[in-house]
XYZ file of C-alpha atoms in Angstrom:
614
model
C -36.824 26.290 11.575
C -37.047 28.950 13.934
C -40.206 27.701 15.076
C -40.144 23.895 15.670
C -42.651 22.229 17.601
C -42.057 20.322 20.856
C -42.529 16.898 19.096
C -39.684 17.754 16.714
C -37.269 19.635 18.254
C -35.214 16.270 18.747
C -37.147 13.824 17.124
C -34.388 11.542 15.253
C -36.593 11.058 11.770
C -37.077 15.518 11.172
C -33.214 15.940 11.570
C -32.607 13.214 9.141
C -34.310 14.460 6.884
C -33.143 17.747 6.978
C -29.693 16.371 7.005
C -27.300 17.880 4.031
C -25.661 15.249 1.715
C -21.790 16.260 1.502
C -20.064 13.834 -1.172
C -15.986 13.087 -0.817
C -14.297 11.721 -4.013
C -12.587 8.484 -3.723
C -9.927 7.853 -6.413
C -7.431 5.280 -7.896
C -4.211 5.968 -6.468
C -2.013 6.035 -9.781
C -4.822 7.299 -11.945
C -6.462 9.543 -10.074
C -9.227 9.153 -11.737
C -12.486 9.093 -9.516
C -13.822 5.612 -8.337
C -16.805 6.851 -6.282
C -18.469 9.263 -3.187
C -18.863 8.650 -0.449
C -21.749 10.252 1.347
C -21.489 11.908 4.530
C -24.329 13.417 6.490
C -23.731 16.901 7.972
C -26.652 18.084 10.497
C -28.173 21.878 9.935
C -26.580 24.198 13.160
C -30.017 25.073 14.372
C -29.881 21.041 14.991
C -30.232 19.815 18.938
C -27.574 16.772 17.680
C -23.812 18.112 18.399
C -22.769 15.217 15.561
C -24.646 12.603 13.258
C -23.588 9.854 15.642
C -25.210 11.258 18.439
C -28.083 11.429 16.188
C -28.218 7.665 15.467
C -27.503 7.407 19.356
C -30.822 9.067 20.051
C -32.489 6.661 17.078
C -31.524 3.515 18.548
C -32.414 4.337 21.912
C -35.940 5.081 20.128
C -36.065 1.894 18.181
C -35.672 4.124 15.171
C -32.229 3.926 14.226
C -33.337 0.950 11.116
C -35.931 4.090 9.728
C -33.353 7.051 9.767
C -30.087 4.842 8.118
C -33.115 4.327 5.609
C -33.729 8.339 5.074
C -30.136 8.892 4.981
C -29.851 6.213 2.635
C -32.051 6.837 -0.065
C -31.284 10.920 0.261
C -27.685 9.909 -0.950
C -28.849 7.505 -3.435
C -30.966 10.159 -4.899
C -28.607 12.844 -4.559
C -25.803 10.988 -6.411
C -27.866 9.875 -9.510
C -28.146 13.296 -9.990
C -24.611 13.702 -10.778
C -23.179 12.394 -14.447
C -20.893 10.521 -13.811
C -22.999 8.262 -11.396
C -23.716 4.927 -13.140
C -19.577 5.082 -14.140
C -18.847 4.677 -10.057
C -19.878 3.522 -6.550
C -21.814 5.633 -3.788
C -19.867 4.573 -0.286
C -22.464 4.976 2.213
C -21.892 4.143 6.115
C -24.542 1.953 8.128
C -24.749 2.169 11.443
C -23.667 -1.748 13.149
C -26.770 -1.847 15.290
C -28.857 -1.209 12.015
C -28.104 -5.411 11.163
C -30.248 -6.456 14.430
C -33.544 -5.017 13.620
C -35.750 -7.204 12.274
C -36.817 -4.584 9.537
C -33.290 -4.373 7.881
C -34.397 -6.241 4.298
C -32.663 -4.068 1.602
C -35.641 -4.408 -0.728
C -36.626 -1.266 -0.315
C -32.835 0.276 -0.667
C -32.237 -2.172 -4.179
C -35.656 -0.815 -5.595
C -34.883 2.802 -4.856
C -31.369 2.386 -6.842
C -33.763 0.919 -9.768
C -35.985 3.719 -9.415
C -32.705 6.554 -9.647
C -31.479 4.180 -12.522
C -28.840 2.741 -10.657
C -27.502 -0.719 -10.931
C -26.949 -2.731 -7.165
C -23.357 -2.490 -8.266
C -23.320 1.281 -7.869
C -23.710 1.240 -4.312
C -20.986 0.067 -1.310
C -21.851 -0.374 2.225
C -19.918 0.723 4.837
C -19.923 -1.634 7.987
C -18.732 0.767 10.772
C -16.852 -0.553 13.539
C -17.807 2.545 15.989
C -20.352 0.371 18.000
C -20.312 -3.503 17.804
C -23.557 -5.174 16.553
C -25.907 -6.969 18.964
C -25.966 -10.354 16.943
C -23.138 -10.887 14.543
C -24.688 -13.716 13.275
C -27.511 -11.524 12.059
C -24.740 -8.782 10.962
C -23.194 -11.795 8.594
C -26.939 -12.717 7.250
C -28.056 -9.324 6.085
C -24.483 -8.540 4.635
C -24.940 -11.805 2.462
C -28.406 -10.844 1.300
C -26.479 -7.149 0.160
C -24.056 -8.828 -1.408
C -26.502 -11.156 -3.398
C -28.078 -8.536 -5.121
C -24.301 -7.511 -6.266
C -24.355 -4.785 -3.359
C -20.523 -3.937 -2.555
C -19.586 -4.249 1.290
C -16.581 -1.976 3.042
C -15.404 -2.329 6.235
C -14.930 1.458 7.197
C -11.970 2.414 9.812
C -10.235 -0.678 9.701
C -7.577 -0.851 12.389
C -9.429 1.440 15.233
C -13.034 -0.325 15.645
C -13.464 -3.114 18.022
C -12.882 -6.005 15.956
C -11.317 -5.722 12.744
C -9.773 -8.835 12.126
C -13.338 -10.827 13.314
C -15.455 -8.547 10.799
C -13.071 -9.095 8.368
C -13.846 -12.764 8.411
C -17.638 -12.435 9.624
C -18.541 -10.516 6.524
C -16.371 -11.048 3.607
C -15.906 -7.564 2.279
C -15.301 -6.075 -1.352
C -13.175 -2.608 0.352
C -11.229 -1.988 3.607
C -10.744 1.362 4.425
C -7.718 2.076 6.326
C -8.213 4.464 9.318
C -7.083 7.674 8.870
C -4.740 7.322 12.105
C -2.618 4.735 10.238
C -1.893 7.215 7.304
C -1.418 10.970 8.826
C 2.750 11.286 8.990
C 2.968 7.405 7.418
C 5.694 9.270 5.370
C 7.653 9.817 8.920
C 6.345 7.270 10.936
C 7.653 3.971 10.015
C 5.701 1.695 11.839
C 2.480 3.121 10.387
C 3.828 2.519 7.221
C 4.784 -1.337 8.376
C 1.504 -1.719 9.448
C -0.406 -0.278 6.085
C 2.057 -2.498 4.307
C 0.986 -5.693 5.517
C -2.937 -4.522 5.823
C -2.269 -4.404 2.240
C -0.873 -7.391 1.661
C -3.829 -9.310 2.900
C -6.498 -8.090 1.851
C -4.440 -8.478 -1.715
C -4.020 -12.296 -1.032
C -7.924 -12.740 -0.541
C -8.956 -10.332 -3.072
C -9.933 -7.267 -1.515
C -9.364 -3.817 -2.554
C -7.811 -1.310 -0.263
C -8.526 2.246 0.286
C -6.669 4.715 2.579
C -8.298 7.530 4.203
C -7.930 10.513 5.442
C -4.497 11.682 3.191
C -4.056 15.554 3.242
C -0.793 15.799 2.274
C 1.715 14.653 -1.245
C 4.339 13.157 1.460
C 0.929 10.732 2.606
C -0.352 10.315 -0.867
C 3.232 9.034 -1.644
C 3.378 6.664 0.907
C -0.320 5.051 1.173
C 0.412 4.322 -2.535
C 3.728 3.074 -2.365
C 2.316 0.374 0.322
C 0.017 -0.391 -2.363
C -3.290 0.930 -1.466
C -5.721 0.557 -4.556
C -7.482 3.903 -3.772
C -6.980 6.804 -1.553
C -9.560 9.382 -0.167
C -8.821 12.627 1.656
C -8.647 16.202 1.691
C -5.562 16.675 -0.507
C -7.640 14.931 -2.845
C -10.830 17.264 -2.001
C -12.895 18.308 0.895
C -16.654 16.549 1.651
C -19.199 19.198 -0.638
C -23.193 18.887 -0.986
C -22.514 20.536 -4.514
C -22.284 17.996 -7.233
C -21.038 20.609 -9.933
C -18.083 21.014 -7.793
C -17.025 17.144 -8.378
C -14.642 16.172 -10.746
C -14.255 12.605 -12.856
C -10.579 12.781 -11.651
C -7.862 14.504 -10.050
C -4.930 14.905 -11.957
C -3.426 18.216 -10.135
C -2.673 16.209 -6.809
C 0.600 16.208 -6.558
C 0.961 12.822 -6.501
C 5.249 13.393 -8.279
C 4.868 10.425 -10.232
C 2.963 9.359 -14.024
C -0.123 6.889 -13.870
C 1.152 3.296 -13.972
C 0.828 1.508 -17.307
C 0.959 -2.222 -18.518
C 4.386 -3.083 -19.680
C 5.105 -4.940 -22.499
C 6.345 -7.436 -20.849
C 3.381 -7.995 -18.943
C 1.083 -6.983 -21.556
C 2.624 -9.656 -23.601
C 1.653 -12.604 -20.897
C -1.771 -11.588 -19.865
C -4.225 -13.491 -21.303
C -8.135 -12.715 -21.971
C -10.525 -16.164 -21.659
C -14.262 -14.691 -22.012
C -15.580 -13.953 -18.547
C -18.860 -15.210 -17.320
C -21.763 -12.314 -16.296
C -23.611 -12.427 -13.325
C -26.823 -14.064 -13.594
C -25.575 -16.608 -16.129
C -26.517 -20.598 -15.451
C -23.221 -21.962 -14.157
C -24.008 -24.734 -16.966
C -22.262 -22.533 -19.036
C -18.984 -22.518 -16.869
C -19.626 -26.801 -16.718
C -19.823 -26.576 -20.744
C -16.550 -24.591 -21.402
C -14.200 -26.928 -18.842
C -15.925 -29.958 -20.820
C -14.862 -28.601 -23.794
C -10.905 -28.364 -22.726
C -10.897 -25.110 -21.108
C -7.095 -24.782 -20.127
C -7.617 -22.440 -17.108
C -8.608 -23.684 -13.869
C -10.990 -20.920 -13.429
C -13.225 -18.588 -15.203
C -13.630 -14.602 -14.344
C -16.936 -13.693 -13.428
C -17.877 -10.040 -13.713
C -21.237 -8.353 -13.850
C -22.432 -6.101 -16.440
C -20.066 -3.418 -16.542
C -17.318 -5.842 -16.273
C -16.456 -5.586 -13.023
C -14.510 -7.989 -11.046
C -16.798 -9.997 -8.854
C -14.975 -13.502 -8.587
C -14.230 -16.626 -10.285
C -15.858 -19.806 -10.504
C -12.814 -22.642 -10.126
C -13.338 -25.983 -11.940
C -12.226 -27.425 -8.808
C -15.573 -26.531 -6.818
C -17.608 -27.381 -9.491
C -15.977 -30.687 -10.118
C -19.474 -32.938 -9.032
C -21.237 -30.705 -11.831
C -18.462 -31.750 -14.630
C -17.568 -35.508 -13.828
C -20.001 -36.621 -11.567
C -22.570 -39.588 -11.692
C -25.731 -37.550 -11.491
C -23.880 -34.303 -12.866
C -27.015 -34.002 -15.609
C -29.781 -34.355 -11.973
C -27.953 -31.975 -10.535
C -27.813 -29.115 -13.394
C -31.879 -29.828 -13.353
C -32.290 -29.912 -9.645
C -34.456 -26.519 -9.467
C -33.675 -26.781 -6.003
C -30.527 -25.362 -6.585
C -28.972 -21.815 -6.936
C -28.370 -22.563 -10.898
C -26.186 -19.082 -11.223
C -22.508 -18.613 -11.483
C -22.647 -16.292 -8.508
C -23.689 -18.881 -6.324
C -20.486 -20.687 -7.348
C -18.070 -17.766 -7.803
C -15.625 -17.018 -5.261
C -13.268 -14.087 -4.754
C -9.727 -14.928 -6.221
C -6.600 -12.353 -5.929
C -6.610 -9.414 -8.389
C -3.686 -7.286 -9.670
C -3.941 -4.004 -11.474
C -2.538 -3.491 -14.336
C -0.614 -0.072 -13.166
C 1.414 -2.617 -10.862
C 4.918 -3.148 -11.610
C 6.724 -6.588 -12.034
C 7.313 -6.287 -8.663
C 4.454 -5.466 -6.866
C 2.532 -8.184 -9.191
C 4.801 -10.847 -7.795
C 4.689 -9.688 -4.191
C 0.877 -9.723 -4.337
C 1.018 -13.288 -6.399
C 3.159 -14.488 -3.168
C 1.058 -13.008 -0.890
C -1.731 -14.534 -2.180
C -0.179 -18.084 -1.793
C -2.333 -18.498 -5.013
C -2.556 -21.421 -6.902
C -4.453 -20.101 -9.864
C -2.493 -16.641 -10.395
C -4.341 -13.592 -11.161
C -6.979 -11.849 -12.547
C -5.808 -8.549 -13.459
C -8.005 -5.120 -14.051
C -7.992 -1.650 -14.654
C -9.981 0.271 -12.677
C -11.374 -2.984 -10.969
C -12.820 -3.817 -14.341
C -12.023 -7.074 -16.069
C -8.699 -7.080 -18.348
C -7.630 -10.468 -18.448
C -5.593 -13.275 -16.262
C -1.766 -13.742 -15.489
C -1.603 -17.754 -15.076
C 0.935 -19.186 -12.676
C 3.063 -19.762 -15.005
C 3.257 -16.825 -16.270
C 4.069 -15.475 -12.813
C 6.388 -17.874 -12.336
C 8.426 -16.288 -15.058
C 8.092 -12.977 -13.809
C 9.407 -14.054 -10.495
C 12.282 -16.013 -11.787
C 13.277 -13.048 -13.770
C 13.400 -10.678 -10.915
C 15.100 -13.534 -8.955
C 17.946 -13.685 -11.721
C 17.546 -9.725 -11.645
C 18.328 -9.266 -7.986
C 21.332 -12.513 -8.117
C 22.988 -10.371 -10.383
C 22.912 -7.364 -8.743
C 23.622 -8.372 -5.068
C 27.275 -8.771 -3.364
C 28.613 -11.886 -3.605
C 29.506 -11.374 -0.252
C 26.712 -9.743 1.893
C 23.837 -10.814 -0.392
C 22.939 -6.670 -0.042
C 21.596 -4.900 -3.366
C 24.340 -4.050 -5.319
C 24.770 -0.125 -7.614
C 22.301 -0.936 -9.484
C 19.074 -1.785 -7.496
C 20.758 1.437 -5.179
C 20.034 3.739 -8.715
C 17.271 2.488 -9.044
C 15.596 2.910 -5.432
C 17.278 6.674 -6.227
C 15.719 7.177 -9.221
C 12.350 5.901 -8.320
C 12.240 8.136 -5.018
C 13.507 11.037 -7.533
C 10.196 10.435 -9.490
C 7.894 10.101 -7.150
C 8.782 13.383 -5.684
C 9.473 11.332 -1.963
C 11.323 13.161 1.034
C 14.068 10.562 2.159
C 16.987 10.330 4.544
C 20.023 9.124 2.369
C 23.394 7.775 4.025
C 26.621 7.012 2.869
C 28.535 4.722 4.910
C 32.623 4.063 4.964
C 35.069 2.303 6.743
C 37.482 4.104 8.746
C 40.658 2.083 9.225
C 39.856 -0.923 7.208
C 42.869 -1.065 5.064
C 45.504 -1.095 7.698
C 43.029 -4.105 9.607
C 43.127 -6.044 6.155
C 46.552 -6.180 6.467
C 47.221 -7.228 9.719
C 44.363 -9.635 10.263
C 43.915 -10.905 6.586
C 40.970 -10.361 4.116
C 39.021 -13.460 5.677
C 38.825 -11.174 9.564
C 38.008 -7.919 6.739
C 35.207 -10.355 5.239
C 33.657 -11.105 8.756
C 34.100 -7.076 9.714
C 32.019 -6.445 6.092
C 28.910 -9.629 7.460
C 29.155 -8.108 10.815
C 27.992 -4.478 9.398
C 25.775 -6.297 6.668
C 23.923 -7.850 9.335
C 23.647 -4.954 11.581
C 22.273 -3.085 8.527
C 19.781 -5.959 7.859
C 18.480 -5.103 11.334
C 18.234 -1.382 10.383
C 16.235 -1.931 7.458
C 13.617 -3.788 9.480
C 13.762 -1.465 12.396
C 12.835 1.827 10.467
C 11.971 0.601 7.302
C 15.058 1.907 5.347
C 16.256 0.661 2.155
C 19.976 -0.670 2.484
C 22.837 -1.745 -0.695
C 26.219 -2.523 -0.715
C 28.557 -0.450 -3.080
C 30.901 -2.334 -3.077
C 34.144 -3.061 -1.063
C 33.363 -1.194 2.755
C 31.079 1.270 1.083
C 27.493 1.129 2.158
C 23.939 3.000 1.222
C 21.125 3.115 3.137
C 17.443 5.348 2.800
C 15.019 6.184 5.301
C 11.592 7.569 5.206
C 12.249 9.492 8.301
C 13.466 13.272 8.887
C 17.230 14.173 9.128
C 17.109 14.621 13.088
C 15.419 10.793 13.493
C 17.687 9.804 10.600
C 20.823 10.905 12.450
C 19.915 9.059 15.435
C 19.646 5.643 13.891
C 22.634 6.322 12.426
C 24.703 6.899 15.465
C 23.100 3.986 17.513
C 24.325 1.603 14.189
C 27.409 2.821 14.135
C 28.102 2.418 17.944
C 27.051 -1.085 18.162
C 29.488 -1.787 15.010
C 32.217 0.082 16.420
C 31.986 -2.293 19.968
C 30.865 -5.333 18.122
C 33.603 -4.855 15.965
C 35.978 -5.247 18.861
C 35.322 -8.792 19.080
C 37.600 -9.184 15.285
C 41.074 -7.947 17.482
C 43.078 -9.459 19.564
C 42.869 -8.034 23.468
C 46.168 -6.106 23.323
C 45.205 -4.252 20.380
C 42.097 -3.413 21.761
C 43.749 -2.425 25.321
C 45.872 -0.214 22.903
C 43.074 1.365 20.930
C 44.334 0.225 17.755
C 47.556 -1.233 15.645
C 50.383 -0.584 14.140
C 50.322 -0.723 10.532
C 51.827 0.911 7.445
C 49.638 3.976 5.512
C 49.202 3.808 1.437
C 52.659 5.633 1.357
C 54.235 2.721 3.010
C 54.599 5.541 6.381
C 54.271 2.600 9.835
C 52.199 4.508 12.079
C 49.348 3.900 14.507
C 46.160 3.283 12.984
C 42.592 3.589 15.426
C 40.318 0.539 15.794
C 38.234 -0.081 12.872
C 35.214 2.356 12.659
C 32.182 3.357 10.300
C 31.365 6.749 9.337
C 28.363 8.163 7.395
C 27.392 10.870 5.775
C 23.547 11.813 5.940
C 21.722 13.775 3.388
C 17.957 14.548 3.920
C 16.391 14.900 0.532
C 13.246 16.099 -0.310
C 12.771 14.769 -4.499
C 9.795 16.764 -4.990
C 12.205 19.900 -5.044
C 15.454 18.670 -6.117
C 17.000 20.167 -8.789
C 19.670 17.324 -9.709
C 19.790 14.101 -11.481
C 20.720 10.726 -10.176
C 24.743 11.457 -10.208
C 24.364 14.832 -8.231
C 22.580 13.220 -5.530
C 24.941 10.336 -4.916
C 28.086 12.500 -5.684
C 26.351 14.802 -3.204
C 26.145 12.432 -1.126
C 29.517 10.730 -1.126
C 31.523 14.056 -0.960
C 30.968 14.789 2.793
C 33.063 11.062 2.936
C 36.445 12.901 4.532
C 34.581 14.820 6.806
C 32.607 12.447 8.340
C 36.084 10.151 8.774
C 37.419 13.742 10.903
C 34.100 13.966 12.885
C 34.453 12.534 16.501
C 31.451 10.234 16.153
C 31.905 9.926 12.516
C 28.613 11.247 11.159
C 28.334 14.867 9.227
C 25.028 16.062 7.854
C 25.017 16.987 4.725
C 23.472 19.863 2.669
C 20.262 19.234 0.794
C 21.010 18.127 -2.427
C 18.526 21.065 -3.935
C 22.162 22.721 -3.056
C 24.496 20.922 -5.053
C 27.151 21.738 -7.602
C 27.222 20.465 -11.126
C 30.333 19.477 -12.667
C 32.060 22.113 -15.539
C 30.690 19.976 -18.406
C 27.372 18.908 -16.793
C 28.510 15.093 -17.133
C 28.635 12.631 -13.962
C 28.594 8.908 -13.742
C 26.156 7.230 -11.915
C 28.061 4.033 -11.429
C 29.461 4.132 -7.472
C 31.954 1.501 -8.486
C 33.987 3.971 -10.599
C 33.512 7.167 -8.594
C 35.129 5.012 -5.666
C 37.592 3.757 -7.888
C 38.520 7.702 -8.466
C 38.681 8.464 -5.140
C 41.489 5.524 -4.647
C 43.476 6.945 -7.185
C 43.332 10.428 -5.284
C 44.607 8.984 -2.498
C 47.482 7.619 -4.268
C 50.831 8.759 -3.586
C 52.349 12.243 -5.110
C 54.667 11.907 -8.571
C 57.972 12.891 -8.113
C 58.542 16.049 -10.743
């Protein structure tokens, strides 16, 4: 290319098609396993374009940009049929916005090429980029319908940085959105990223959309993005873009993702039910002839071919077709879209890897009043009904009652081991405090347990605040023994920690009477029955930074870890110590440790106790 003519040497259409098709795996978040490409365009160096976008820049200003997303296009489609696993997954390719307003943008000519590679319409997602707004969105909404009625998938691509997220999210009705890769680099330290991810995820969960984060490079990211419940996750810790197709693997299991692919429970498994789905393309008489017949689900799945997910037709929108005067007119009215796809709509779906949990939370979420059609891979499994997600909630409900203080309401040892022991598994890095009352026994007896009570709310509700400031996860012990974890480093972690404690230690204040505040404390007697002068009530913590992926201990060693640096942190003048990693920590002579907090604290009372006379 040494020797290009005038005419080409920036002519949009010859640097398309010399463009080089790089493919990026995109893969289910607990199973690794690969879910589809997506294509991106990398431009020879002897090109005059400094970047692809600059490319389609050029194009549109040319009127050409509608001719080279079509070159680009059916290079990738071709490309990817190439490679085996191809029919099994989805090709993600971006279109540029400003594509949508030409007024030769029909995707005949895209649908027949997938035909011609031996592709199904299914096999390929569009990506509506946000970088440049369209012209029309009227005409934007339009074409994306006439995609998505030849089964087409639709994306929105960098959602959260483009210029209208939220609009395009109604405007086109998407299958995917794609997180922006700002949202997940350091969502493992960065709280509010992981606040926001969170409730990206919820939504598009309550109206059926599948979620995929971009741009994770590291475990710590992959953690977190799945954790918030993103269905899918693309990156470079995964792998980097390649125009080699032998280089591409059906899945990923060496990421080191620290924790197994999810699996259905039998709890779950047991309430899941599997009514016959209806296929694409069927007459939606068929859907009117099984709720005749004393269907007993107000909807029926709709999938395609390969079973996957593509909606639900609800005997409540079809109602007219069922009952109605002129029902049998209408099923003959040729007039009429006859198919179930005209009728299906997109209903909230679960995946089977979730846990009770996360199944409920996306069931509430949803504010569904059908429940859920669950999958595996976004391929049909079966439905959980409302009521059997009713039960699954009340059980948690009567789960969590029984565990929480019956005073503060706060997650009680359990829930605390189990937060532990999940982190432990997933191979997280957390920021673990321990927090104790300095003081409190000597305040109990001079005030009275009901003033100890309201010193115990006041530090509950301070902690409440915590949790929702850096997204920490917070339990009571029991008695004035706290826990908290934070998905921050120890040097952020430490900071929270001292602004809690010195709001609780002037709040706190308010609980004595002025003298004994003028006084800096009271007069009380010690656990040997010694009067002396006790301080104003205090908390002190101990903080721990933990990295799980590396820790060599089980569940007991970290909280016993934890809990030792207890009567240092009461000597420290602010009243927080940092503890040593638990990767350090000792192991008892005979290897044994209880996890229960209750009776470790219990043990620590009695070694306070005072000496036996000989």
């Amino acid at each position: 290319m040494k020797h290009l003519s005038p005419s080409t040497l920036d002519d949009p259409l010859f640097w398309a098609e010399k463009g080089i098709i790089n493919f990026q795996p995109i893969v289910n978040a607990r199973s690794l396993r690969v879910h589809g490409l997506e294509a991106l365009t990398r431009l020879p160096s002897e090109s005059p374009f400094a970047s692809i976008f600059e490319l389609l820049d050029c194009a549109y200003a040319r009127d050409q940009i509608h001719l080279v997303e079509r070159i680009l296009l059916t290079k990738a489609i071709s490309r990817f049929s190439r490679w085996e696993m191809a029919h099994r997954v989805r090709l993600f390719c971006n279109i540029d916005n400003r594509v949508f307003d030409h007024h030769d943008s029909s995707p005949i000519n895209i649908i027949n090429h997938l035909k011609d590679s031996r592709l199904m319409p299914s096999n390929l997602c569009i990506e509506i980029s946000e970088r440049v707004p369209p012209d029309s969105d009227e005409k934007l909404a339009r074409l994306v319908e006439l995609y998505q009625k030849f089964n087409v998938r639709i994306a929105i691509d960098d959602f959260g940085r483009g210029y209208s997220g939220l609009e395009t999210l109604t405007l086109v009705n998407p299958h995917y959105v794609k997180i922006d890769q700002f949202f997940t680099r350091h969502i493992d330290t960065e709280p509010r990223k992981a606040a926001i991810v969170q409730n990206v995820v919820r939504m598009a969960h309550s109206l059926g959309l599948l979620v995929v984060a971009e741009g994770v490079e590291r475990p710590a990211e992959m953690r977190a993005v799945r954790d918030a419940g993103c269905d899918f996750v693309q990156g470079f810790l995964i792998a980097r873009p390649t125009p080699h197709l032998a280089d591409l693997s059906p899945s990923y299991p060496s990421v080191d993702t620290g924790r197994a692919p999810g699996h259905v429970t039998r709890r779950i498994g047991d309430l899941i039910v599997t009514p016959e789905p209806l296929r694409s393309g069927a007459p939606i008489a068929e859907a009117v002839a099984r709720f005749r017949q004393g269907y007993d689900l107000p909807f029926i799945p709709v999938t395609d071919e390969d079973g996957f997910i593509l909606g639900a037709v609800r005997e409540a929108d079809i109602r007219h077709l069922i009952f109605g005067d002129y029902s049998s007119a209408l099923l003959r009215n040729k007039g009429i879209d006859q198919r179930v796809d005209a009728f299906a709509i997109r209903l909230p779906v679960g995946e089977i890897s979730f846990s009770q949990e996360e199944l409920v939370d996306a069931y509430i979420a949803a504010a569904s009043d059908t429940g859920l059609i669950m999958a595996k891979d976004e391929r049909y499994v079966g439905v959980l009904t409302n009521v059997a997600l009713l039960q699954l909630a009340s059980e948690r409900a009567v789960a969590i009652a029984r565990d929480q203080n019956p005073l503060t309401a706060l997650p009680g040892n359990q829930s605390i081991q189990h937060h532990v022991a999940a982190s432990l598994a997933a191979g997280e890095r957390r920021t673990m405090v321990f927090f104790d009352f300095d003081n409190f026994k000597p305040f109990n007896d001079k005030y009275g347990f009901e003033a100890g009570d309201r010193a115990l709310l006041m530090f509950a509700e301070q902690l409440a605040r915590f949790q929702h400031n850096h997204c920490a996860f917070i339990g009571h012990i029991g008695g004035d023994d706290f826990f908290a974890a934070l998905p921050v480093d120890a040097e952020e972690g430490m900071a929270a920690v001292a602004d809690l404690l010195a709001r609780f230690r002037s709040d706190v204040q308010s609980l004595y009477y002025h003298r004994d505040v003028a006084a800096g404390g009271i007069w009380s007697q010690d656990r040997f029955g010694k009067r002396r002068f006790f301080p104003l009530l205090r908390a002190s913590a101990v903080v721990m930074p933990v990295d799980f992926a590396s820790c060599r201990c089980d569940i007991a060693g970290i909280l016993r870890r934890l809990s030792g640096g207890k009567a240092e942190a009461k000597r420290a003048e602010n009243g927080i110590v940092l503890q040593s990693s638990c990767g350090q920590c000792d192991v008892d002579g005979d290897g044994a440790a209880s996890t229960d907090w209750s009776m470790a604290r219990n043990r620590r009372l009695a070694d306070d106790s005072p000496p036996q006379r000989a």
